[in-house]
Amino acid sequence: MEAELVALATAGATALVQQMVGDGWGQVKGRVTAFFARRAGTDPEAVGEELETVRAELLTADESGDAQAVSEAQAEARTEWRARMRRTLRADPQAAAELRALLDELTPPTPGRETGLEVHNTMSGGVQHGTFIQAGTIGSVNHGAHGGS
C-alpha cells in the first residue's frame, strides 16, 4: 500500500509542477487548493499562497534561462509537494480517489490511449534493404522508382 501511495504522490507532484508554469494555472490552483483544504482543516488561503510561492520560484528559474536552475527548482518543488501529498494520502486514504481524478484531468492523454487502441508493428524474416511501408490503405501514393519502358 505504501508503494502505491508513493507512486500516486509522485505522479501528483509531477503533474502539479508541470501545471504551475502552464496556461491553465488558475483552475489547477483552485482544484489543488480545494484538495488540501478539505483535509486536516488546512487553510485554503495558506495553501494558495504556498502554491503561488513555488510557482514564482519556478517562473523565475525559467526566465533565467539557466537549465540547471530550472531543473533544480522543479526537483525541489516536486520533492516538497510529493511529501505533502504522501502525508495527506496517509492521513486520509479516501483522498487517493480524489487525487487520481485530479490527475486524470491534469495529465494529457497518451497518444493512442484516448480510444484504448495501441498498435505494435514487427518486421522479421531477415535483413531488409530499402524502404518498408506497412499500411491498410495508402490511396494513390506511389513510392520508389518506376521502371519506365
mmCIF file of C-alpha atoms in Angstrom:
data_model
loop_
_atom_site.group_PDB
_atom_site.id
_atom_site.type_symbol
_atom_site.label_atom_id
_atom_site.label_comp_id
_atom_site.label_asym_id
_atom_site.label_seq_id
_atom_site.Cartn_x
_atom_site.Cartn_y
_atom_site.Cartn_z
ATOM 1 C CA MET A 1 0.000 0.000 0.000
ATOM 2 C CA GLU A 2 2.842 2.395 0.826
ATOM 3 C CA ALA A 3 4.389 1.926 -2.630
ATOM 4 C CA GLU A 4 1.055 2.790 -4.238
ATOM 5 C CA LEU A 5 0.763 5.960 -2.148
ATOM 6 C CA VAL A 6 4.307 6.984 -3.036
ATOM 7 C CA ALA A 7 3.630 6.396 -6.745
ATOM 8 C CA LEU A 8 0.396 8.388 -6.597
ATOM 9 C CA ALA A 9 2.034 11.226 -4.658
ATOM 10 C CA THR A 10 4.928 11.277 -7.140
ATOM 11 C CA ALA A 11 2.566 11.431 -10.110
ATOM 12 C CA GLY A 12 0.543 14.149 -8.409
ATOM 13 C CA ALA A 13 3.581 16.272 -7.608
ATOM 14 C CA THR A 14 4.981 15.879 -11.120
ATOM 15 C CA ALA A 15 1.693 16.923 -12.731
ATOM 16 C CA LEU A 16 1.338 19.835 -10.311
ATOM 17 C CA VAL A 17 4.813 21.195 -11.049
ATOM 18 C CA GLN A 18 4.200 20.904 -14.806
ATOM 19 C CA GLN A 19 0.910 22.764 -14.483
ATOM 20 C CA MET A 20 2.388 25.532 -12.333
ATOM 21 C CA VAL A 21 4.090 27.034 -15.371
ATOM 22 C CA GLY A 22 1.215 26.309 -17.764
ATOM 23 C CA ASP A 23 -1.626 28.435 -19.101
ATOM 24 C CA GLY A 24 -4.429 26.892 -17.060
ATOM 25 C CA TRP A 25 -2.797 27.530 -13.708
ATOM 26 C CA GLY A 26 -5.733 29.428 -12.173
ATOM 27 C CA GLN A 27 -8.090 26.482 -12.495
ATOM 28 C CA VAL A 28 -5.460 23.967 -11.393
ATOM 29 C CA LYS A 29 -4.570 26.084 -8.376
ATOM 30 C CA GLY A 30 -8.210 26.164 -7.314
ATOM 31 C CA ARG A 31 -8.564 22.385 -7.576
ATOM 32 C CA VAL A 32 -5.322 21.656 -5.719
ATOM 33 C CA THR A 33 -6.129 24.207 -3.025
ATOM 34 C CA ALA A 34 -9.546 22.590 -2.526
ATOM 35 C CA PHE A 35 -7.946 19.127 -2.383
ATOM 36 C CA PHE A 36 -5.694 20.126 0.519
ATOM 37 C CA ALA A 37 -8.233 22.397 2.225
ATOM 38 C CA ARG A 38 -10.713 19.533 2.623
ATOM 39 C CA ARG A 39 -8.230 17.689 4.804
ATOM 40 C CA ALA A 40 -6.989 18.362 8.318
ATOM 41 C CA GLY A 41 -8.581 21.807 8.425
ATOM 42 C CA THR A 42 -5.916 23.274 6.167
ATOM 43 C CA ASP A 43 -6.457 26.967 5.457
ATOM 44 C CA PRO A 44 -7.196 27.368 1.721
ATOM 45 C CA GLU A 45 -5.583 30.796 1.644
ATOM 46 C CA ALA A 46 -2.348 29.434 3.125
ATOM 47 C CA VAL A 47 -2.263 26.585 0.592
ATOM 48 C CA GLY A 48 -2.884 29.046 -2.241
ATOM 49 C CA GLU A 49 -0.042 31.256 -1.034
ATOM 50 C CA GLU A 50 2.322 28.280 -0.816
ATOM 51 C CA LEU A 51 1.404 27.223 -4.344
ATOM 52 C CA GLU A 52 1.976 30.759 -5.646
ATOM 53 C CA THR A 53 5.347 31.000 -3.886
ATOM 54 C CA VAL A 54 6.555 27.783 -5.505
ATOM 55 C CA ARG A 55 5.146 28.867 -8.868
ATOM 56 C CA ALA A 56 7.006 32.191 -8.636
ATOM 57 C CA GLU A 57 10.244 30.306 -7.931
ATOM 58 C CA LEU A 58 9.670 28.079 -10.967
ATOM 59 C CA LEU A 59 8.889 31.032 -13.237
ATOM 60 C CA THR A 60 11.946 32.937 -12.008
ATOM 61 C CA ALA A 61 14.165 29.936 -12.730
ATOM 62 C CA ASP A 62 12.555 29.524 -16.152
ATOM 63 C CA GLU A 63 13.048 33.187 -17.028
ATOM 64 C CA SER A 64 16.726 32.993 -16.040
ATOM 65 C CA GLY A 65 17.397 30.707 -18.992
ATOM 66 C CA ASP A 66 19.665 28.581 -16.797
ATOM 67 C CA ALA A 67 18.737 24.940 -17.452
ATOM 68 C CA GLN A 68 20.355 23.786 -14.211
ATOM 69 C CA ALA A 69 18.406 26.349 -12.165
ATOM 70 C CA VAL A 70 15.170 25.222 -13.840
ATOM 71 C CA SER A 71 15.943 21.564 -13.174
ATOM 72 C CA GLU A 72 16.814 22.230 -9.530
ATOM 73 C CA ALA A 73 13.710 24.360 -8.951
ATOM 74 C CA GLN A 74 11.483 21.686 -10.495
ATOM 75 C CA ALA A 75 13.117 18.906 -8.468
ATOM 76 C CA GLU A 76 12.766 20.881 -5.239
ATOM 77 C CA ALA A 77 9.105 21.659 -5.946
ATOM 78 C CA ARG A 78 8.336 18.028 -6.831
ATOM 79 C CA THR A 79 10.026 16.812 -3.645
ATOM 80 C CA GLU A 80 8.143 19.317 -1.487
ATOM 81 C CA TRP A 81 4.696 18.584 -2.954
ATOM 82 C CA ARG A 82 5.282 14.829 -3.197
ATOM 83 C CA ALA A 83 5.975 14.722 0.555
ATOM 84 C CA ARG A 84 2.918 16.826 1.280
ATOM 85 C CA MET A 85 0.699 14.660 -0.925
ATOM 86 C CA ARG A 86 2.064 11.484 0.632
ATOM 87 C CA ARG A 87 1.327 12.757 4.144
ATOM 88 C CA THR A 88 -2.181 13.718 3.039
ATOM 89 C CA LEU A 89 -2.792 10.286 1.500
ATOM 90 C CA ARG A 90 -1.534 8.521 4.629
ATOM 91 C CA ALA A 91 -3.786 10.596 6.873
ATOM 92 C CA ASP A 92 -6.823 10.225 4.607
ATOM 93 C CA PRO A 93 -6.805 7.134 2.361
ATOM 94 C CA GLN A 94 -10.072 8.359 0.775
ATOM 95 C CA ALA A 95 -8.062 11.217 -0.745
ATOM 96 C CA ALA A 96 -6.450 8.765 -3.179
ATOM 97 C CA ALA A 97 -9.583 8.563 -5.340
ATOM 98 C CA GLU A 98 -9.842 12.349 -5.485
ATOM 99 C CA LEU A 99 -6.158 12.721 -6.350
ATOM 100 C CA ARG A 100 -6.489 10.105 -9.119
ATOM 101 C CA ALA A 101 -9.458 12.003 -10.577
ATOM 102 C CA LEU A 102 -7.489 15.243 -10.408
ATOM 103 C CA LEU A 103 -4.538 13.578 -12.140
ATOM 104 C CA ASP A 104 -6.809 12.329 -14.915
ATOM 105 C CA GLU A 105 -7.788 15.942 -15.550
ATOM 106 C CA LEU A 106 -4.267 17.368 -15.296
ATOM 107 C CA THR A 107 -2.353 14.748 -17.236
ATOM 108 C CA PRO A 108 -2.663 14.964 -21.013
ATOM 109 C CA PRO A 109 -3.752 11.711 -22.643
ATOM 110 C CA THR A 110 -1.059 9.443 -24.010
ATOM 111 C CA PRO A 111 -1.325 9.122 -27.811
ATOM 112 C CA GLY A 112 -3.328 6.023 -28.668
ATOM 113 C CA ARG A 113 -4.861 5.872 -25.189
ATOM 114 C CA GLU A 114 -7.932 8.011 -25.931
ATOM 115 C CA THR A 115 -9.618 5.096 -27.694
ATOM 116 C CA GLY A 116 -7.751 2.327 -25.950
ATOM 117 C CA LEU A 117 -6.084 1.498 -29.288
ATOM 118 C CA GLU A 118 -2.432 0.572 -29.423
ATOM 119 C CA VAL A 119 -0.532 -0.556 -32.496
ATOM 120 C CA HIS A 120 2.639 -2.635 -32.356
ATOM 121 C CA ASN A 121 4.374 -3.481 -35.647
ATOM 122 C CA THR A 122 7.098 -6.088 -36.028
ATOM 123 C CA MET A 123 9.322 -6.866 -39.009
ATOM 124 C CA SER A 124 11.045 -10.211 -39.224
ATOM 125 C CA GLY A 125 12.454 -12.598 -41.770
ATOM 126 C CA GLY A 126 15.938 -11.319 -42.358
ATOM 127 C CA VAL A 127 17.648 -8.111 -43.344
ATOM 128 C CA GLN A 128 15.557 -5.543 -45.190
ATOM 129 C CA HIS A 129 17.322 -3.264 -47.682
ATOM 130 C CA GLY A 130 15.291 -0.315 -48.824
ATOM 131 C CA THR A 131 12.016 1.216 -47.813
ATOM 132 C CA PHE A 132 9.429 -0.753 -45.894
ATOM 133 C CA ILE A 133 5.850 0.501 -45.845
ATOM 134 C CA GLN A 134 3.083 -1.147 -43.894
ATOM 135 C CA ALA A 135 -0.430 0.170 -44.315
ATOM 136 C CA GLY A 136 -4.015 -0.870 -44.788
ATOM 137 C CA THR A 137 -4.655 1.766 -47.453
ATOM 138 C CA ILE A 138 -2.381 4.469 -48.738
ATOM 139 C CA GLY A 139 -4.557 5.691 -51.586
ATOM 140 C CA SER A 140 -2.845 6.602 -54.822
ATOM 141 C CA VAL A 141 0.626 7.072 -53.350
ATOM 142 C CA ASN A 142 3.472 5.692 -55.469
ATOM 143 C CA HIS A 143 6.796 5.121 -53.807
ATOM 144 C CA GLY A 144 10.133 4.385 -55.429
ATOM 145 C CA ALA A 145 11.391 4.472 -58.968
ATOM 146 C CA HIS A 146 9.291 3.449 -61.941
ATOM 147 C CA GLY A 147 10.865 1.068 -64.373
ATOM 148 C CA GLY A 148 9.727 3.145 -67.333
ATOM 149 C CA SER A 149 9.901 1.497 -70.775
#
